């Protein structure tokens, strides 16, 4: 079975939010293929990363939450600038909620941990963060925060005496920073803007409602049942009312949506509403 194109995947994800009869009729009208079988999607993911090399930080985290060594190795190749996540993957740190112990690490990743910062060797975890005076130093110090205990230690230290601004910034844009600790680092508009630039979201619902372009977001979500099965329903639940209200069983609206996808620069909700309004 062939792999569906990015537009076919994106439309297919949205069709999964309406009833089966409507979806089948729309596929026939628009000339869309049947949904990919799970095995085909899995093979697509494992054989070749089909998106741009940069994934939003939170999407990366949702994939890592599977604690699947094979997916971890795939993610490793696409986060070259995130020393913290790379270090955690190389050490077998689990990301799934409630998981403990150490994960198996694929052999090619063994011994490939990023260099340990000199400030950490001299001052330890909290001490190196308190020494931070630049963004580069902040990223280096933050890369040593790996486990839940590390995050707890950092949160307590910041509560006792606020860490330097660059340290807080570097920690907050880590996608694995616990929400409660991130909240303690700041909540003003400029802080939120930094999180968005880093691709950090509260969850898949916020991601699908605010990230753009729509075709890229929907393409990612179309593989969600393989990449982050425990989280993809949150995105589906957020979009389902809009899809049913603005597209529903109107074949013409679905055809317009498919035509718009490649060149539409807005969010997925904006795409759905626009397609419905045009018809």
mmCIF file of C-alpha atoms in Angstrom:
data_model
loop_
_atom_site.group_PDB
_atom_site.id
_atom_site.type_symbol
_atom_site.label_atom_id
_atom_site.label_comp_id
_atom_site.label_asym_id
_atom_site.label_seq_id
_atom_site.Cartn_x
_atom_site.Cartn_y
_atom_site.Cartn_z
ATOM 1 C CA UNK A 1 0.000 0.000 0.000
ATOM 2 C CA UNK A 2 1.363 3.427 -0.943
ATOM 3 C CA UNK A 3 2.027 6.166 1.553
ATOM 4 C CA UNK A 4 -0.505 8.980 1.453
ATOM 5 C CA UNK A 5 0.635 12.515 0.617
ATOM 6 C CA UNK A 6 0.750 15.184 3.306
ATOM 7 C CA UNK A 7 -2.565 16.682 2.104
ATOM 8 C CA UNK A 8 -4.187 13.247 2.079
ATOM 9 C CA UNK A 9 -2.922 12.611 5.591
ATOM 10 C CA UNK A 10 -4.151 16.008 6.817
ATOM 11 C CA UNK A 11 -7.638 15.610 5.315
ATOM 12 C CA UNK A 12 -7.702 12.016 6.533
ATOM 13 C CA UNK A 13 -7.090 13.131 10.114
ATOM 14 C CA UNK A 14 -10.043 15.541 9.944
ATOM 15 C CA UNK A 15 -12.269 12.918 8.305
ATOM 16 C CA UNK A 16 -11.628 10.746 11.324
ATOM 17 C CA UNK A 17 -13.649 13.294 13.315
ATOM 18 C CA UNK A 18 -16.915 12.666 11.426
ATOM 19 C CA UNK A 19 -18.993 9.513 11.025
ATOM 20 C CA UNK A 20 -17.748 6.710 8.791
ATOM 21 C CA UNK A 21 -20.443 7.079 6.140
ATOM 22 C CA UNK A 22 -19.687 10.775 5.642
ATOM 23 C CA UNK A 23 -15.956 10.105 5.521
ATOM 24 C CA UNK A 24 -16.375 7.409 2.880
ATOM 25 C CA UNK A 25 -18.571 9.653 0.724
ATOM 26 C CA UNK A 26 -16.117 12.551 0.963
ATOM 27 C CA UNK A 27 -13.192 10.313 0.047
ATOM 28 C CA UNK A 28 -15.037 9.112 -3.054
ATOM 29 C CA UNK A 29 -15.992 12.656 -4.092
ATOM 30 C CA UNK A 30 -12.506 14.128 -3.548
ATOM 31 C CA UNK A 31 -10.631 11.121 -4.922
ATOM 32 C CA UNK A 32 -8.881 10.523 -1.612
ATOM 33 C CA UNK A 33 -7.407 7.103 -0.815
ATOM 34 C CA UNK A 34 -8.453 4.986 2.144
ATOM 35 C CA UNK A 35 -6.827 5.746 5.480
ATOM 36 C CA UNK A 36 -3.340 4.358 5.947
ATOM 37 C CA UNK A 37 -3.178 1.151 7.904
ATOM 38 C CA UNK A 38 -1.218 1.392 11.182
ATOM 39 C CA UNK A 39 1.623 -0.707 9.766
ATOM 40 C CA UNK A 40 2.111 1.679 6.850
ATOM 41 C CA UNK A 41 2.163 4.705 9.136
ATOM 42 C CA UNK A 42 4.628 3.024 11.454
ATOM 43 C CA UNK A 43 6.907 2.155 8.564
ATOM 44 C CA UNK A 44 6.718 5.742 7.295
ATOM 45 C CA UNK A 45 7.832 7.034 10.686
ATOM 46 C CA UNK A 46 10.636 4.525 11.132
ATOM 47 C CA UNK A 47 12.024 4.681 7.590
ATOM 48 C CA UNK A 48 12.030 8.394 6.889
ATOM 49 C CA UNK A 49 11.113 11.545 8.739
ATOM 50 C CA UNK A 50 8.878 13.265 6.211
ATOM 51 C CA UNK A 51 8.612 16.695 7.861
ATOM 52 C CA UNK A 52 11.042 19.565 8.174
ATOM 53 C CA UNK A 53 13.812 18.739 10.612
ATOM 54 C CA UNK A 54 12.400 20.952 13.369
ATOM 55 C CA UNK A 55 9.509 19.660 15.450
ATOM 56 C CA UNK A 56 7.818 21.773 18.117
ATOM 57 C CA UNK A 57 9.335 20.988 21.494
ATOM 58 C CA UNK A 58 6.115 19.655 22.980
ATOM 59 C CA UNK A 59 5.533 17.256 20.076
ATOM 60 C CA UNK A 60 9.017 15.898 20.673
ATOM 61 C CA UNK A 61 8.153 15.359 24.338
ATOM 62 C CA UNK A 62 4.880 13.573 23.533
ATOM 63 C CA UNK A 63 6.807 11.141 21.349
ATOM 64 C CA UNK A 64 9.390 10.567 24.073
ATOM 65 C CA UNK A 65 6.592 9.827 26.563
ATOM 66 C CA UNK A 66 6.152 6.457 24.827
ATOM 67 C CA UNK A 67 9.529 5.450 26.274
ATOM 68 C CA UNK A 68 10.120 3.476 23.079
ATOM 69 C CA UNK A 69 13.879 3.098 22.391
ATOM 70 C CA UNK A 70 13.255 2.995 18.629
ATOM 71 C CA UNK A 71 11.269 6.235 18.614
ATOM 72 C CA UNK A 72 13.786 7.802 20.985
ATOM 73 C CA UNK A 73 16.554 7.046 18.499
ATOM 74 C CA UNK A 74 14.459 8.649 15.743
ATOM 75 C CA UNK A 75 13.852 11.772 17.809
ATOM 76 C CA UNK A 76 17.563 11.968 18.680
ATOM 77 C CA UNK A 77 18.456 12.760 15.070
ATOM 78 C CA UNK A 78 16.100 15.736 14.960
ATOM 79 C CA UNK A 79 16.945 17.588 18.197
ATOM 80 C CA UNK A 80 20.629 18.441 17.671
ATOM 81 C CA UNK A 81 20.328 21.721 19.576
ATOM 82 C CA UNK A 82 18.548 20.340 22.649
ATOM 83 C CA UNK A 83 21.405 19.049 24.783
ATOM 84 C CA UNK A 84 19.100 18.354 27.724
ATOM 85 C CA UNK A 85 16.779 15.977 25.866
ATOM 86 C CA UNK A 86 19.710 14.349 24.069
ATOM 87 C CA UNK A 87 21.480 13.764 27.386
ATOM 88 C CA UNK A 88 18.325 12.282 28.905
ATOM 89 C CA UNK A 89 17.800 9.955 25.923
ATOM 90 C CA UNK A 90 21.442 8.835 26.016
ATOM 91 C CA UNK A 91 21.108 8.015 29.720
ATOM 92 C CA UNK A 92 17.824 6.132 29.295
ATOM 93 C CA UNK A 93 15.786 8.568 31.383
ATOM 94 C CA UNK A 94 12.049 7.724 31.118
ATOM 95 C CA UNK A 95 9.587 10.460 30.115
ATOM 96 C CA UNK A 96 6.271 8.638 30.505
ATOM 97 C CA UNK A 97 4.124 9.721 33.473
ATOM 98 C CA UNK A 98 4.777 7.520 36.488
ATOM 99 C CA UNK A 99 7.568 5.506 34.861
ATOM 100 C CA UNK A 100 10.749 4.835 36.814
ATOM 101 C CA UNK A 101 13.997 2.993 36.212
ATOM 102 C CA UNK A 102 16.239 3.239 33.167
ATOM 103 C CA UNK A 103 15.239 2.575 29.564
ATOM 104 C CA UNK A 104 17.187 0.486 27.095
ATOM 105 C CA UNK A 105 19.244 2.755 24.854
ATOM 106 C CA UNK A 106 19.880 1.790 21.231
ATOM 107 C CA UNK A 107 23.535 0.912 20.706
ATOM 108 C CA UNK A 108 24.298 3.792 18.238
ATOM 109 C CA UNK A 109 23.373 6.278 20.995
ATOM 110 C CA UNK A 110 25.471 4.702 23.722
ATOM 111 C CA UNK A 111 28.363 6.936 24.692
ATOM 112 C CA UNK A 112 27.077 9.901 22.665
ATOM 113 C CA UNK A 113 25.964 12.130 25.533
ATOM 114 C CA UNK A 114 26.685 15.847 25.006
ATOM 115 C CA UNK A 115 29.683 17.237 26.843
ATOM 116 C CA UNK A 116 29.076 17.894 30.547
ATOM 117 C CA UNK A 117 29.373 21.639 31.278
ATOM 118 C CA UNK A 118 32.414 22.675 33.290
ATOM 119 C CA UNK A 119 30.235 24.828 35.558
ATOM 120 C CA UNK A 120 28.271 21.730 36.564
ATOM 121 C CA UNK A 121 31.488 19.903 37.469
ATOM 122 C CA UNK A 122 32.609 22.859 39.609
ATOM 123 C CA UNK A 123 29.351 23.976 41.207
ATOM 124 C CA UNK A 124 26.835 21.141 40.905
ATOM 125 C CA UNK A 125 23.279 21.392 39.557
ATOM 126 C CA UNK A 126 21.842 24.366 41.444
ATOM 127 C CA UNK A 127 25.211 26.096 41.741
ATOM 128 C CA UNK A 128 25.779 26.033 37.982
ATOM 129 C CA UNK A 129 22.318 27.525 37.401
ATOM 130 C CA UNK A 130 23.016 30.320 39.883
ATOM 131 C CA UNK A 131 26.262 31.136 38.024
ATOM 132 C CA UNK A 132 24.452 31.683 34.704
ATOM 133 C CA UNK A 133 25.088 35.055 33.071
ATOM 134 C CA UNK A 134 24.194 34.425 29.423
ATOM 135 C CA UNK A 135 21.732 32.405 27.364
ATOM 136 C CA UNK A 136 24.498 30.057 26.259
ATOM 137 C CA UNK A 137 25.454 29.393 29.862
ATOM 138 C CA UNK A 138 21.787 28.992 30.736
ATOM 139 C CA UNK A 139 21.258 26.318 28.094
ATOM 140 C CA UNK A 140 24.397 24.483 29.223
ATOM 141 C CA UNK A 141 23.381 24.474 32.887
ATOM 142 C CA UNK A 142 19.778 23.553 32.080
ATOM 143 C CA UNK A 143 20.980 20.551 30.055
ATOM 144 C CA UNK A 144 21.926 18.809 33.303
ATOM 145 C CA UNK A 145 18.342 18.836 34.618
ATOM 146 C CA UNK A 146 17.216 15.332 33.648
ATOM 147 C CA UNK A 147 15.075 13.488 36.172
ATOM 148 C CA UNK A 148 11.915 14.371 38.092
ATOM 149 C CA UNK A 149 14.065 14.747 41.194
ATOM 150 C CA UNK A 150 16.287 17.231 39.330
ATOM 151 C CA UNK A 151 13.265 19.300 38.348
ATOM 152 C CA UNK A 152 11.973 19.226 41.922
ATOM 153 C CA UNK A 153 15.360 20.400 43.199
ATOM 154 C CA UNK A 154 15.441 23.242 40.677
ATOM 155 C CA UNK A 155 11.895 24.322 41.526
ATOM 156 C CA UNK A 156 12.667 24.389 45.242
ATOM 157 C CA UNK A 157 15.878 26.348 44.666
ATOM 158 C CA UNK A 158 14.031 28.952 42.580
ATOM 159 C CA UNK A 159 11.365 29.208 45.270
ATOM 160 C CA UNK A 160 13.979 29.896 47.922
ATOM 161 C CA UNK A 161 15.795 32.486 45.802
ATOM 162 C CA UNK A 162 14.924 33.204 42.155
ATOM 163 C CA UNK A 163 17.423 31.829 39.665
ATOM 164 C CA UNK A 164 19.045 34.209 37.112
ATOM 165 C CA UNK A 165 16.805 35.254 34.243
ATOM 166 C CA UNK A 166 18.725 33.368 31.561
ATOM 167 C CA UNK A 167 18.631 30.205 33.665
ATOM 168 C CA UNK A 168 14.867 30.523 34.102
ATOM 169 C CA UNK A 169 14.455 31.135 30.378
ATOM 170 C CA UNK A 170 16.534 28.096 29.404
ATOM 171 C CA UNK A 171 14.675 25.880 31.865
ATOM 172 C CA UNK A 172 11.207 27.111 30.909
ATOM 173 C CA UNK A 173 11.618 26.363 27.191
ATOM 174 C CA UNK A 174 12.638 22.793 27.921
ATOM 175 C CA UNK A 175 9.539 20.852 26.774
ATOM 176 C CA UNK A 176 9.909 18.457 29.727
ATOM 177 C CA UNK A 177 9.827 21.246 32.319
ATOM 178 C CA UNK A 178 6.907 20.381 34.653
ATOM 179 C CA UNK A 179 4.032 22.869 34.189
ATOM 180 C CA UNK A 180 3.928 23.895 37.857
ATOM 181 C CA UNK A 181 7.633 24.695 37.873
ATOM 182 C CA UNK A 182 7.370 26.568 34.571
ATOM 183 C CA UNK A 183 4.528 28.632 35.998
ATOM 184 C CA UNK A 184 6.854 29.767 38.764
ATOM 185 C CA UNK A 185 9.355 31.088 36.203
ATOM 186 C CA UNK A 186 6.963 33.670 34.719
ATOM 187 C CA UNK A 187 3.571 34.333 33.166
ATOM 188 C CA UNK A 188 3.820 37.685 31.340
ATOM 189 C CA UNK A 189 3.225 38.054 27.580
ATOM 190 C CA UNK A 190 6.919 38.125 26.685
ATOM 191 C CA UNK A 191 7.450 34.879 28.582
ATOM 192 C CA UNK A 192 4.544 33.223 26.764
ATOM 193 C CA UNK A 193 5.961 34.398 23.434
ATOM 194 C CA UNK A 194 9.260 32.669 24.217
ATOM 195 C CA UNK A 195 7.419 29.419 24.904
ATOM 196 C CA UNK A 196 5.555 29.625 21.595
ATOM 197 C CA UNK A 197 8.779 30.256 19.680
ATOM 198 C CA UNK A 198 10.202 27.126 21.301
ATOM 199 C CA UNK A 199 7.095 25.134 20.381
ATOM 200 C CA UNK A 200 6.082 24.549 24.002
ATOM 201 C CA UNK A 201 2.359 23.981 24.580
ATOM 202 C CA UNK A 202 0.211 22.932 27.517
ATOM 203 C CA UNK A 203 -1.083 19.995 25.491
ATOM 204 C CA UNK A 204 -2.184 18.762 22.039
ATOM 205 C CA UNK A 205 -5.397 20.795 22.216
ATOM 206 C CA UNK A 206 -3.493 24.070 22.521
ATOM 207 C CA UNK A 207 -1.068 22.898 19.830
ATOM 208 C CA UNK A 208 -3.772 22.186 17.243
ATOM 209 C CA UNK A 209 -5.670 25.368 18.040
ATOM 210 C CA UNK A 210 -2.726 27.772 17.782
ATOM 211 C CA UNK A 211 0.213 26.302 15.813
ATOM 212 C CA UNK A 212 0.501 26.879 12.063
ATOM 213 C CA UNK A 213 0.524 26.206 9.160
ATOM 214 C CA UNK A 214 -2.451 23.865 9.368
ATOM 215 C CA UNK A 215 -1.142 21.284 6.893
ATOM 216 C CA UNK A 216 1.964 20.664 8.957
ATOM 217 C CA UNK A 217 0.043 20.397 12.230
ATOM 218 C CA UNK A 218 -2.529 18.023 10.751
ATOM 219 C CA UNK A 219 0.201 15.936 9.123
ATOM 220 C CA UNK A 220 1.842 15.491 12.522
ATOM 221 C CA UNK A 221 -1.490 14.630 14.154
ATOM 222 C CA UNK A 222 -2.268 12.123 11.397
ATOM 223 C CA UNK A 223 0.656 10.091 12.738
ATOM 224 C CA UNK A 224 -0.336 10.718 16.322
ATOM 225 C CA UNK A 225 -1.747 7.240 16.881
ATOM 226 C CA UNK A 226 1.777 5.928 16.267
ATOM 227 C CA UNK A 227 3.865 8.803 17.626
ATOM 228 C CA UNK A 228 1.895 9.866 20.709
ATOM 229 C CA UNK A 229 -1.180 7.622 21.050
ATOM 230 C CA UNK A 230 -1.880 8.641 24.653
ATOM 231 C CA UNK A 231 -2.188 12.326 23.725
ATOM 232 C CA UNK A 232 -3.691 12.563 20.237
ATOM 233 C CA UNK A 233 -7.298 12.338 21.448
ATOM 234 C CA UNK A 234 -6.902 15.710 23.139
ATOM 235 C CA UNK A 235 -6.354 17.291 19.719
ATOM 236 C CA UNK A 236 -9.238 15.350 18.203
ATOM 237 C CA UNK A 237 -11.623 16.475 20.929
ATOM 238 C CA UNK A 238 -10.606 20.108 20.429
ATOM 239 C CA UNK A 239 -11.218 20.073 16.674
ATOM 240 C CA UNK A 240 -14.257 17.771 16.433
ATOM 241 C CA UNK A 241 -16.963 20.399 17.193
ATOM 242 C CA UNK A 242 -15.520 22.800 14.598
ATOM 243 C CA UNK A 243 -15.242 20.114 11.932
ATOM 244 C CA UNK A 244 -18.805 18.951 12.450
ATOM 245 C CA UNK A 245 -20.188 22.497 12.490
ATOM 246 C CA UNK A 246 -18.332 23.985 9.515
ATOM 247 C CA UNK A 247 -17.705 20.935 7.313
ATOM 248 C CA UNK A 248 -20.035 18.185 8.487
ATOM 249 C CA UNK A 249 -21.378 16.163 5.566
ATOM 250 C CA UNK A 250 -20.929 18.942 2.975
ATOM 251 C CA UNK A 251 -18.754 17.355 0.309
ATOM 252 C CA UNK A 252 -18.099 20.706 -1.380
ATOM 253 C CA UNK A 253 -16.643 22.139 1.819
ATOM 254 C CA UNK A 254 -14.300 19.173 2.167
ATOM 255 C CA UNK A 255 -13.194 19.577 -1.456
ATOM 256 C CA UNK A 256 -12.405 23.258 -0.840
ATOM 257 C CA UNK A 257 -10.473 22.361 2.306
ATOM 258 C CA UNK A 258 -8.315 19.894 0.368
ATOM 259 C CA UNK A 259 -7.581 22.574 -2.253
ATOM 260 C CA UNK A 260 -6.639 25.171 0.374
ATOM 261 C CA UNK A 261 -4.362 23.021 2.504
ATOM 262 C CA UNK A 262 -1.006 23.374 0.742
ATOM 263 C CA UNK A 263 -1.087 27.175 0.598
ATOM 264 C CA UNK A 264 -3.058 28.028 3.749
ATOM 265 C CA UNK A 265 -0.858 29.742 6.355
ATOM 266 C CA UNK A 266 -3.298 29.881 9.258
ATOM 267 C CA UNK A 267 -4.194 27.432 11.998
ATOM 268 C CA UNK A 268 -6.270 24.281 11.621
ATOM 269 C CA UNK A 269 -9.401 25.891 13.154
ATOM 270 C CA UNK A 270 -9.027 28.860 10.782
ATOM 271 C CA UNK A 271 -8.712 26.442 7.851
ATOM 272 C CA UNK A 272 -11.870 24.553 8.821
ATOM 273 C CA UNK A 273 -13.911 27.739 9.298
ATOM 274 C CA UNK A 274 -12.588 29.262 6.039
ATOM 275 C CA UNK A 275 -13.424 26.176 3.956
ATOM 276 C CA UNK A 276 -16.919 26.094 5.372
ATOM 277 C CA UNK A 277 -17.452 29.825 4.802
ATOM 278 C CA UNK A 278 -16.305 29.695 1.163
ATOM 279 C CA UNK A 279 -18.946 27.094 0.352
#
